[in-house]
Coordinates of C-alpha atoms in Angstrom, one line a residue:
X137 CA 96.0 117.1 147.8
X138 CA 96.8 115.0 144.7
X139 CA 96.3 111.4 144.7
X140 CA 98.6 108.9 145.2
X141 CA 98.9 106.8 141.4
X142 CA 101.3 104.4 142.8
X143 CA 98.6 102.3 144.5
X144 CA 95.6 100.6 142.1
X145 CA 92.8 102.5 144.2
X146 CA 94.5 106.0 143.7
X147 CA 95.0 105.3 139.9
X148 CA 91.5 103.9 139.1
X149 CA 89.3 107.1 140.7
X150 CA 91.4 109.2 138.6
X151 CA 90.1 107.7 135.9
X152 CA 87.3 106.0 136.4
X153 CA 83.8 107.6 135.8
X154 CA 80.9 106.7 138.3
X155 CA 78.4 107.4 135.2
X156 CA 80.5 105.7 133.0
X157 CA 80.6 102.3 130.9
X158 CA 81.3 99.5 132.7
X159 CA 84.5 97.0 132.4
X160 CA 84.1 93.4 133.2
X161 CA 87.3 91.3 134.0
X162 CA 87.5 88.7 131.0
X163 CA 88.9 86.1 133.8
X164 CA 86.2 86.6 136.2
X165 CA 83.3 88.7 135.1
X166 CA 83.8 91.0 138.1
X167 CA 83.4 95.0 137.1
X168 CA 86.9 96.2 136.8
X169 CA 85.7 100.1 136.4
X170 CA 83.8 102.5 134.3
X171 CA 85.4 104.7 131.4
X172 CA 84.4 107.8 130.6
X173 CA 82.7 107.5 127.1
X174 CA 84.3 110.8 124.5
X175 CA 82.8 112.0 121.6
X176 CA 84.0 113.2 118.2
X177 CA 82.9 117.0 120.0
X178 CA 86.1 115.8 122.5
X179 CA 88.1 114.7 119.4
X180 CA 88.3 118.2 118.2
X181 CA 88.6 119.9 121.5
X182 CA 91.9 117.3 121.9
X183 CA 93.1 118.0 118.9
X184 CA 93.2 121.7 118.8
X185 CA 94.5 121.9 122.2
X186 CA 97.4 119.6 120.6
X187 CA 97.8 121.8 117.7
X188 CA 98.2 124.5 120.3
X189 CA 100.8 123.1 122.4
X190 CA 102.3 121.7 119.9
X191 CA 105.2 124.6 118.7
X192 CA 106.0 124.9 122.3
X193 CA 107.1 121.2 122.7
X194 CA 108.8 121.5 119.2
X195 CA 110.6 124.3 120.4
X196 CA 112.5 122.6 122.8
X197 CA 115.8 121.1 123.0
X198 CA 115.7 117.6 122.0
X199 CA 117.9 117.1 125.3
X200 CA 114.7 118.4 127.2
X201 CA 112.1 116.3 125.8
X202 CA 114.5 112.8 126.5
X203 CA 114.8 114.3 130.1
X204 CA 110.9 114.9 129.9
X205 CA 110.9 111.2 128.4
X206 CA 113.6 109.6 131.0
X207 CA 111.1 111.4 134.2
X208 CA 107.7 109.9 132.5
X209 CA 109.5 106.2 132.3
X210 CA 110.5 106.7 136.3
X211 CA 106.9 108.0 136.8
X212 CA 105.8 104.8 135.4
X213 CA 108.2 102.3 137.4
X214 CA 106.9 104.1 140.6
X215 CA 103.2 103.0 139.3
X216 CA 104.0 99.7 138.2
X217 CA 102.5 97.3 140.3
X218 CA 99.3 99.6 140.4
X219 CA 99.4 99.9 136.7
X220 CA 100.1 96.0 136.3
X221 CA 97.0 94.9 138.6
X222 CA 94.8 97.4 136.6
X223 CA 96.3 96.0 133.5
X224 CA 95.8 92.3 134.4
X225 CA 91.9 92.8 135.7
X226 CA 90.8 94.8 132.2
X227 CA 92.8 92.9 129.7
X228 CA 92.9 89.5 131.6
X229 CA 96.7 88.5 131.1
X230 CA 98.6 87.3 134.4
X231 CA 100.5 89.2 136.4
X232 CA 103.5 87.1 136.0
X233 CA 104.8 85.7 132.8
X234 CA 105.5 87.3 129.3
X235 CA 102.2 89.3 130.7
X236 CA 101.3 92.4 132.8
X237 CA 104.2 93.3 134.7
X238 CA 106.7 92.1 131.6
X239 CA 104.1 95.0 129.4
X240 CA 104.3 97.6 132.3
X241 CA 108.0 97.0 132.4
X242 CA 108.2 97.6 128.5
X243 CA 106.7 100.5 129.1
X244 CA 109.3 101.9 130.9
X245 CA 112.1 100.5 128.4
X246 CA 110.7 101.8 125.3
X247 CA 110.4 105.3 127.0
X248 CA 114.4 105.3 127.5
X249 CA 115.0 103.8 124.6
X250 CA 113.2 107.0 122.6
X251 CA 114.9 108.9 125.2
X252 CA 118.3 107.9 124.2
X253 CA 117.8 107.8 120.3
X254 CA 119.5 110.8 118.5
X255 CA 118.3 111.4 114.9
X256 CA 121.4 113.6 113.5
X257 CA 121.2 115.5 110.4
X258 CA 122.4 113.8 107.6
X259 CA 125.7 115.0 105.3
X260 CA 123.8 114.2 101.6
X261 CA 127.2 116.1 99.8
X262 CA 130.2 117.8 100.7
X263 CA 132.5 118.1 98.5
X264 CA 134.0 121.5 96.8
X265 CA 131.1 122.2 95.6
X266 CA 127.8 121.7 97.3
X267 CA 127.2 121.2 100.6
X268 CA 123.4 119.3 101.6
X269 CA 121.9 117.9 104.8
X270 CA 118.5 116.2 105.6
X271 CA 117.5 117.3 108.5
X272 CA 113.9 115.5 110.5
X273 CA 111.6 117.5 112.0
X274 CA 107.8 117.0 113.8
X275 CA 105.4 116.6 111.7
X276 CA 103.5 118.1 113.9
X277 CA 99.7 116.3 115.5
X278 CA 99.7 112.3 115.8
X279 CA 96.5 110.7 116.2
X280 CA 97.2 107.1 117.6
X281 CA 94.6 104.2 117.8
X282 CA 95.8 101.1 119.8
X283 CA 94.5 97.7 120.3
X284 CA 93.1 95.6 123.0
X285 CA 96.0 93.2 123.1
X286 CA 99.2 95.2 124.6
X287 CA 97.2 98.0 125.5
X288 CA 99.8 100.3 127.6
X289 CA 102.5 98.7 125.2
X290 CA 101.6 99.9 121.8
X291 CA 100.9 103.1 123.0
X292 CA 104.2 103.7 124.3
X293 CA 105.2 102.6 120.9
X294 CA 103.3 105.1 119.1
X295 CA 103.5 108.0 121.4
X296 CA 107.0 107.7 122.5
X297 CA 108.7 108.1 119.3
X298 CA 106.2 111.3 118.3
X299 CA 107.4 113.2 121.8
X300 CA 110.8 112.6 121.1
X301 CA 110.7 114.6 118.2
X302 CA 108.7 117.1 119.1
X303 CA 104.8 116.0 117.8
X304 CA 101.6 116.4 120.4
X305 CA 99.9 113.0 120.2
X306 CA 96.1 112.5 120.9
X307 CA 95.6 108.5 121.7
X308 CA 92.3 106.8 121.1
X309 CA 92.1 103.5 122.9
X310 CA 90.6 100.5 121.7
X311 CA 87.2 100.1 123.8
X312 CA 88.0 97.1 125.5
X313 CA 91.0 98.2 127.3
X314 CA 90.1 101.8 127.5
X315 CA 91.5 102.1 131.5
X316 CA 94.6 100.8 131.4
X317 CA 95.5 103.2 128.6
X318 CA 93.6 106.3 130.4
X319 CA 95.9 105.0 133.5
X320 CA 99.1 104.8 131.8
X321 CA 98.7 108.2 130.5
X322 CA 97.2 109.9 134.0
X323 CA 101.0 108.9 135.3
X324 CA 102.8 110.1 132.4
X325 CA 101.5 113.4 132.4
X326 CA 102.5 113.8 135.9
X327 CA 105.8 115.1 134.2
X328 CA 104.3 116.4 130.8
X329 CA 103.5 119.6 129.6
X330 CA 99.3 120.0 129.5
X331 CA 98.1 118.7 126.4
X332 CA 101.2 117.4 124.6
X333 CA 99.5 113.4 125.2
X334 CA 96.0 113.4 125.5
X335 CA 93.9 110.1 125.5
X336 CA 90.5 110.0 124.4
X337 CA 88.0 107.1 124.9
X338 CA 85.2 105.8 122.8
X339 CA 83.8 104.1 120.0
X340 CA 85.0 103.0 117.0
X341 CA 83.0 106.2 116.0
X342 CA 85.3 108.3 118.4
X343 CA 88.7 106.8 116.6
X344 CA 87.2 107.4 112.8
X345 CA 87.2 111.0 113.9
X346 CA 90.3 111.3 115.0
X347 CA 91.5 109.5 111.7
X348 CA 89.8 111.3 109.7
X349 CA 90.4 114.9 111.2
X350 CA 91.9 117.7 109.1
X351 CA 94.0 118.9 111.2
X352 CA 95.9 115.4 112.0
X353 CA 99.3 115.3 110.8
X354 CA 100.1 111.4 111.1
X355 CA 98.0 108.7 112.0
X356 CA 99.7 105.6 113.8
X357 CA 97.1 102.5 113.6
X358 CA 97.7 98.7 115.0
X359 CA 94.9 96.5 114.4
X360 CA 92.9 94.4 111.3
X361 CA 93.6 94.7 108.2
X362 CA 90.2 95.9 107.3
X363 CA 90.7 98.6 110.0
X364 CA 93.7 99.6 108.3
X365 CA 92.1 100.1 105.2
X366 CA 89.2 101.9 106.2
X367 CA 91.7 104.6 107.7
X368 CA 94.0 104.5 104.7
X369 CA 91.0 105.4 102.6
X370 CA 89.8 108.4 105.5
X371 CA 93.2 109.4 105.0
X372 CA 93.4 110.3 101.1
X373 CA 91.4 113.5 101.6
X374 CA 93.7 114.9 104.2
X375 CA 96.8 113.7 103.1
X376 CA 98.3 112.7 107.1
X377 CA 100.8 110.0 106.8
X378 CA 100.2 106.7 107.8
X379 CA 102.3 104.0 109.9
X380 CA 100.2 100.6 109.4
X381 CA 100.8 97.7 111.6
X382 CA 98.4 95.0 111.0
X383 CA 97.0 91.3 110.9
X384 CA 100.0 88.6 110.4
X385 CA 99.4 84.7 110.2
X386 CA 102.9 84.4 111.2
X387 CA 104.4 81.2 110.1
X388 CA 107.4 79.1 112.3
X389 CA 109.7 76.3 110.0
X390 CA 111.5 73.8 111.6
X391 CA 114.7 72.8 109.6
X392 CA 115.8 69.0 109.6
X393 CA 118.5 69.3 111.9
X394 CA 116.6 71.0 114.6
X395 CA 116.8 69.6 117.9
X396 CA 112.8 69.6 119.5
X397 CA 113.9 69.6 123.0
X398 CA 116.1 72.9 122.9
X399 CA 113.9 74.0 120.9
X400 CA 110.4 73.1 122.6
X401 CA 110.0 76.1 125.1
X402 CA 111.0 79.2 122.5
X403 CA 108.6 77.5 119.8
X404 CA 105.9 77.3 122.7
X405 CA 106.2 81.0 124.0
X406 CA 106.9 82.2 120.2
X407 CA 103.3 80.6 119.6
X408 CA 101.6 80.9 123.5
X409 CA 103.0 84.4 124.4
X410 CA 100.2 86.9 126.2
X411 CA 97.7 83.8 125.5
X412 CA 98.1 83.7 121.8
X413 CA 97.1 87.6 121.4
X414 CA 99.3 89.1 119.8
X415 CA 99.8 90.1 116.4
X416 CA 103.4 88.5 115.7
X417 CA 103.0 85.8 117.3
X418 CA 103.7 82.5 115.9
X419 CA 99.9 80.9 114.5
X420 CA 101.1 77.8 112.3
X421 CA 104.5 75.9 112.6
X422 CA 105.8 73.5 110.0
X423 CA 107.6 70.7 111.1
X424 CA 109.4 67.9 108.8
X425 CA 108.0 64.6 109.1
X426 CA 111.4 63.3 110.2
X427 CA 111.1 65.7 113.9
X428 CA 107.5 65.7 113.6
X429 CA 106.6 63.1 116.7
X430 CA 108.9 65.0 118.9
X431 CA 108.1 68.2 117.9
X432 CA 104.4 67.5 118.9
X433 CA 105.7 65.4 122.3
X434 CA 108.1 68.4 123.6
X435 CA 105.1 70.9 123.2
X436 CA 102.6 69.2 124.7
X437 CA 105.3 68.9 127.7
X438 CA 105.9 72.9 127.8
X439 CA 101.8 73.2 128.1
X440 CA 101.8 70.9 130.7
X441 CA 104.2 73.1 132.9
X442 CA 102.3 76.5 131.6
X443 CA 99.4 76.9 134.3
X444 CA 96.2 78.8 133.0
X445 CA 94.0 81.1 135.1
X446 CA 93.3 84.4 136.8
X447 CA 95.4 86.9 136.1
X448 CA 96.0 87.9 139.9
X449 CA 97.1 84.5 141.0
X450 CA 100.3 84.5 141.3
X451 CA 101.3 81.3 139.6
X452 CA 99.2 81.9 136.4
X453 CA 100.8 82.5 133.2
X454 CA 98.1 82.3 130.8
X455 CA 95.1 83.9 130.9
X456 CA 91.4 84.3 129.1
X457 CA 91.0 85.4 125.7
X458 CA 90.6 89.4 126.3
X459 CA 86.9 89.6 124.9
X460 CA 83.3 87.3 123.7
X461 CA 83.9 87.6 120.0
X462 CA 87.6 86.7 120.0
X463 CA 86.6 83.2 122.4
X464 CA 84.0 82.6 119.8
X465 CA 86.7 83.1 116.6
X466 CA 89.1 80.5 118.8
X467 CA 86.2 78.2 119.8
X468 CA 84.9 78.3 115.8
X469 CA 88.1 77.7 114.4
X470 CA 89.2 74.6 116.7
X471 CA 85.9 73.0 115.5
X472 CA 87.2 73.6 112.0
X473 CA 89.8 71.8 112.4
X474 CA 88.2 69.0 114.4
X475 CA 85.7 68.6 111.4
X476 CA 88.8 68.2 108.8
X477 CA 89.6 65.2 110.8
X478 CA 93.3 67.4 113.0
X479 CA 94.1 65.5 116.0
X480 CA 93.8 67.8 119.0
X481 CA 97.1 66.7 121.0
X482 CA 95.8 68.6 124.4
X483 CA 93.2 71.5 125.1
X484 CA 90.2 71.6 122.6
X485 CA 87.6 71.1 125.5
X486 CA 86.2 74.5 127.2
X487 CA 84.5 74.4 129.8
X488 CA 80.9 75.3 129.6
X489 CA 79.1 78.0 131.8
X490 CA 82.6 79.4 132.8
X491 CA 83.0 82.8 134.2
X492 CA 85.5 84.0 132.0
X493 CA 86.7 83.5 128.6
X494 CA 88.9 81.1 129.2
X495 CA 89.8 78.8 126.3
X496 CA 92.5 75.9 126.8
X497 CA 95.8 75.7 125.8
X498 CA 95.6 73.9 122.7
X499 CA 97.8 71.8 120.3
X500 CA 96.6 70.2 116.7
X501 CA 98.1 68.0 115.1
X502 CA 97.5 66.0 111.8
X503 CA 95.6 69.0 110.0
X504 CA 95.5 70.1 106.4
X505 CA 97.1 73.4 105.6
X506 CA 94.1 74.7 103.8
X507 CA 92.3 73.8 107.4
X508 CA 90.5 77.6 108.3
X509 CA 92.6 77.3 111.6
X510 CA 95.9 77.4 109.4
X511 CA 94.6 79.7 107.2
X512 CA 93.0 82.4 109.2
X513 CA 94.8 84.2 111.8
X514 CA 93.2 82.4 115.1
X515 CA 94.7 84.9 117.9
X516 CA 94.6 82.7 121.0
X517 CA 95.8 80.0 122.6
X518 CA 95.7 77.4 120.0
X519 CA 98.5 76.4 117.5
X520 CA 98.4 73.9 114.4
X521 CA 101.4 72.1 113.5
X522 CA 101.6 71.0 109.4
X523 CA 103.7 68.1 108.6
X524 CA 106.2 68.5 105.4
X525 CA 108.1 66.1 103.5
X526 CA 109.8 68.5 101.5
X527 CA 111.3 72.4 102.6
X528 CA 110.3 73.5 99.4
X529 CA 106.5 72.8 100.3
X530 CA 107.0 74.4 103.5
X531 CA 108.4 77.7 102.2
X532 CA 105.4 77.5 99.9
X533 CA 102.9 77.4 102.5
X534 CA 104.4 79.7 104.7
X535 CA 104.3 82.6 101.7
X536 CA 101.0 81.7 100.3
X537 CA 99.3 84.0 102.0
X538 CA 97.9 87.8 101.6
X539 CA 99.7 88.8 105.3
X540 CA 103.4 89.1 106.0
X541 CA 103.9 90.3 109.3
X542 CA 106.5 88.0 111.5
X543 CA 108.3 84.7 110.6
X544 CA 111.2 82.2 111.7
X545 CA 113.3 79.7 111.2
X546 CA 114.3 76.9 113.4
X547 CA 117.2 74.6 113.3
X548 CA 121.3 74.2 114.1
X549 CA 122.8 75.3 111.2
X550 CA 122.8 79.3 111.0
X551 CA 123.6 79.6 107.5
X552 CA 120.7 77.5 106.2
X553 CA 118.5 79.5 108.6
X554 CA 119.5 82.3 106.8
X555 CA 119.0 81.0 103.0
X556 CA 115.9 80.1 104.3
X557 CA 115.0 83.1 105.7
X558 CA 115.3 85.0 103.3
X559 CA 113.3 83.4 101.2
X560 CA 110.1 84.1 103.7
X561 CA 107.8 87.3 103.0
X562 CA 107.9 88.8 106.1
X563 CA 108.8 92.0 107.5
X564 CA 110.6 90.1 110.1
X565 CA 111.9 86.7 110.3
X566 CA 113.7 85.4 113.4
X567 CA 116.4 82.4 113.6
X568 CA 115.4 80.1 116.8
X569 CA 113.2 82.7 118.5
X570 CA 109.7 84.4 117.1
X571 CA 108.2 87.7 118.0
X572 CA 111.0 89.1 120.0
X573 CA 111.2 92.8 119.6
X574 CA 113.9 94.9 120.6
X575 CA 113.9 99.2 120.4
X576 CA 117.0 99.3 118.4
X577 CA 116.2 97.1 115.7
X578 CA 113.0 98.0 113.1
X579 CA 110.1 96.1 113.0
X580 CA 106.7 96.3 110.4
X581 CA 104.9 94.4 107.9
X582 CA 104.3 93.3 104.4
X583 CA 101.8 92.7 102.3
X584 CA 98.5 93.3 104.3
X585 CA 100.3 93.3 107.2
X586 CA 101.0 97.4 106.6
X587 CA 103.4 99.7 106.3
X588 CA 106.0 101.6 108.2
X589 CA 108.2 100.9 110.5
X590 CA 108.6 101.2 114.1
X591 CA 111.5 100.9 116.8
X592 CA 115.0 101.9 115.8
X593 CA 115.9 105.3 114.5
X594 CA 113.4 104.6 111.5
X595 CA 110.7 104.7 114.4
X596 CA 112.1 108.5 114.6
X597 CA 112.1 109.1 110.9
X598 CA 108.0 107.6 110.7
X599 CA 106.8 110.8 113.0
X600 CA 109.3 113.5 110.5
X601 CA 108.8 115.6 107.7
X602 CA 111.9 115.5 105.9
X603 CA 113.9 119.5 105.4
X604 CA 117.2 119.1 102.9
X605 CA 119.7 122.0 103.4
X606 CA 121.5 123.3 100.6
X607 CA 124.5 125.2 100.2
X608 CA 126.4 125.8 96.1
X609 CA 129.5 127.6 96.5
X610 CA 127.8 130.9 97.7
X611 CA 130.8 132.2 99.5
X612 CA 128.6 134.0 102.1
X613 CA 128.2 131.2 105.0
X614 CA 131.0 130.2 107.2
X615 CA 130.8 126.5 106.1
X616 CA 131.1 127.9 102.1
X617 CA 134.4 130.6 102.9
X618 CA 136.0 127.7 104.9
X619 CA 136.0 125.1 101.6
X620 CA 137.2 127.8 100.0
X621 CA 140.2 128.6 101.8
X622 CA 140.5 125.0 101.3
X623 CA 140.4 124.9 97.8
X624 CA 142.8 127.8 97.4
X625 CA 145.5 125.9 95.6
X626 CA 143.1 124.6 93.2
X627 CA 142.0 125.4 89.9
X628 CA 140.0 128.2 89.8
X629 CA 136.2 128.5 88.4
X630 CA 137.1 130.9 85.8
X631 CA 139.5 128.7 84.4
X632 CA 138.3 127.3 81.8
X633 CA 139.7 123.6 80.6
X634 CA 139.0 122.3 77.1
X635 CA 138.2 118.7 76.8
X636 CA 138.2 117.1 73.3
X637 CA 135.2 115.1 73.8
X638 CA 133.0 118.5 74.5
X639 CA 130.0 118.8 72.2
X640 CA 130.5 121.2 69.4
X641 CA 127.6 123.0 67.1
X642 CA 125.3 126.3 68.0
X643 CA 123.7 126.5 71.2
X644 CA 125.6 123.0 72.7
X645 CA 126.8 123.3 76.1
X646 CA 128.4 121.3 79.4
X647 CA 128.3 122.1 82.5
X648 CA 130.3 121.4 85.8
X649 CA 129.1 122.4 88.8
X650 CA 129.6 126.2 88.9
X651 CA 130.1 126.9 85.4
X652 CA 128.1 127.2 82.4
X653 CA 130.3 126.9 79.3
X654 CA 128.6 127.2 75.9
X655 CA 130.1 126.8 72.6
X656 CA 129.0 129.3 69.2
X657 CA 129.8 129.6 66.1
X658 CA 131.4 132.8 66.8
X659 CA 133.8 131.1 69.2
X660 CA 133.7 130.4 73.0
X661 CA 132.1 132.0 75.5
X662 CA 131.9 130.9 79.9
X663 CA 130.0 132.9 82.3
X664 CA 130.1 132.1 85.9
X665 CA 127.3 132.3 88.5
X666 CA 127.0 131.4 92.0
X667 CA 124.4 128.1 92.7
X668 CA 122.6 129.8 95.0
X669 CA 121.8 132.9 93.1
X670 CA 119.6 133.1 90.1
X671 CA 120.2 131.4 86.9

């Protein structure tokens, strides 16, 4: 009898190892579960049963692997609410909210979305002449790592893409969030062939092995920037392709004619969304001096009306910080500013001996730019807000760093948004909005932020190997004999046409396509050939 995954006790003891490592929920300290631990002995035995089922999966229709893909997104709507309360209790973020039901809900969106994508060959040429096409297909094996932060979410994001066009993908979660992954996957493979996604658990010694394996085709990483180096390094002596999304610092600028009220709750959930956690979120806004009091006023408001607790209570929608050592990064940096002499507008003031990791919402005002909490990426619920006098500072400020991830603009005129805009290094920068992500429309860093893009059809073309077609005349194919029944009223190749400006002299010679015309001393000579035979 199988169990039922649509409920949270079914889902958990498919998962969950009695022997296992334990999970504490960053809200209450309460065990969650345990995970399974995997070696680098599982990574291999993943990744060759990957390699092996791989061909199979490639060799089906593409209409088949979206129907495949449509049937795993309705598997996961079925375990939703099961798959949110498991989410909520290991990671910590609400139920309700930008949070656990809005990621499990993505889930399920981002699998149609791949579903739906059609990656058609490409016409390069056509004329009378050549024919070319680029044509994508899998590159075979991905090895994904995921973060802590949108577990299920980014997952979907790498692995979604790679089964649309055919790849087996082995996932290695990050270790604090290593259930909700091993649960999202347990439902998806209710529809799955065996061993096209396999998830495998561990430590960071567990994902260097699957980044480092030989027989790893593409390796699809979200996390630090020193991370992403470490496995850009790995990489070089197997050659996989890399898709890099990494640290950001993401800047928000508020133009001069922005108005702070309509503008209050985006700029709040731009900065506040799943707590602060996540990676192109909004981490210092710039604000004019003229706005800057109201600005400051109309946030505190929003944070007033944004309740902050467990995850499973219903009215929360912001949670703990996910893990010890990011509460400690939050809580070190708020000191930071606090010793520059920043005015903390509301939050600053955790509560000691708390169960979970819960730090307050919290607003700075009056702080330096060079302040470590503007300068280093804080990843929580905390947001400074830099006073300019002048836009030209502000654009400064916002590029000045080594990280390019996200950015935005704020204000009522849409084409000084966009002047200013595009004057921001960032991979993405959005007008009155930050961090909104949609599957049609690209998204991926610069600068240390990484490389490669997801979402879109260029989300397809990062799991591809590239194949170009090409066809010269051979009169042999269908496509060829039909141009040339075309062509029949034109000039022939064996006519040969004298132009005046043709080079002259031994051994000179032009070409057009098809011919080869040279010029002697002894007068002239053409011979004819085929492209696609042998020069």
């Amino acid at each position: 009898m199988s169990t039922d995954l649509t409920t949270f006790a079914g889902l958990l003891s498919t998962i969950e190892d009695p022997n296992g490592r334990e999970l504490l929920d960053p809200a209450t300290g309460e065990v969650v579960g345990r995970t399974r631990e995997g070696s680098t002995a599982d990574i291999d035995t993943a990744v060759a049963a990957a390699r092996k089922a791989q061909s199979d999966w490639a060799s089906r229709s593409s209409k088949e692997r979206s129907e495949l893909l449509n049937k795993a997104a309705d598997a996961v709507e079925a375990s939703a609410e099961a798959l949110a309360e498991l989410l909520s209790r290991e990671q910590g973020k609400p139920l309700n909210g930008p949070n656990a039901r809005f990621e499990v809900g993505a889930c399920a969106a981002w699998l149609r979305a791949n579903a739906a994508f059609a990656l058609e060959p490409e016409i390069l040429v056509d004329d009378e002449d050549t024919h070319a096409e680029l044509h994508y297909k899998a590159v075979g094996v991905v090895g994904a790592v995921g973060p802590w932060n949108w577990p299920m979410m980014i997952s979907v994001w790498q692995f979604a893409p790679s089964l649309k066009m055919g790849n087996t993908v082995v996932l290695k979660p990050s270790e604090y969030t290593p259930l909700s992954v091993q649960a999202l996957v347990a439902v998806i493979n209710q529809v799955l062939p065996a061993d096209v996604l396999t998830v495998v658990p561990g430590s960071g010694e567990v994902g260097a092995a699957l980044t480092s394996h030989e027989d790893i085709d593409k390796i699809m990483f979200t996390g630090s920037t020193k991370t992403g180096q470490a496995i850009m390094r790995s990489a070089a002596d197997t050659l996989a392709r890399l898709t890099l999304e990494l640290g950001g610092n993401d800047a928000g600028i508020v133009l001069e004619n922005a108005d702070p009220a309509a503008i209050a709750g985006d700029l709040f959930w731009g900065a506040f969304i799943n707590t602060g956690q996540t990676c192109a979120a909004m981490k210092r806004l710039y604000v004019p001096e003229s706005l800057y009091d109201q600005v400051c006023d109309a946030l505190v408001e929003v944070a007033k009306q944004s309740p902050m607790g467990v995850g499973l209570e219903e009215e929360n929608v912001l949670g703990p910080l996910q893990n010890k050592a990011q509460y400690d990064i939050v809580a070190k940096l708020v000191q930071a500013a606090k010793d520059g002499g920043a005015r903390v507008l509301t939050g600053g003031d955790p509560v000691a001996d708390q169960p979970g990791y819960f730090y307050p919402t919290t607003l700075v005002a009056d702080i330096d730019n060079d302040n470590p909490l503007v300068a280093e990426e804080q990843f929580g619920p905390v947001l400074p807000i830099i006073k300019y006098t002048d836009l030209e500072q502000a654009i400064g400020w916002a590029n000045e760093l080594e990280v390019g991830l996200g950015s935005s603009v704020w204000g009522s005129d849409l084409e000084e948004c966009k002047t200013v805009a595009a004057r921001l290094q960032a991979g993405s920068t959005w007008i009155n909005k930050h961090g909104a992500v949609d599957p049609r429309i690209p998204f991926g860093g610069v600068k240390n932020s990484g490389f490669g893009l997801e979402f879109g059809l260029e989300w397809l073309k990062q799991v591809s190997v590239l194949h170009v077609f090409i066809c010269y005349g051979c009169s042999l194919c269908e496509l060829c004999r039909a141009r040339t029944a075309s062509a029949s009223e034109q000039p022939s190749y064996a006519e040969v046409i004298h132009s005046t400006n043709m080079p002259s002299g031994p051994s000179s010679a032009r070409r057009r396509p098809g011919v080869v015309k040279t010029l002697t001393d002894q007068g002239e000579s053409a011979s004819y050939r085929p492209r696609c035979q042998s020069q």
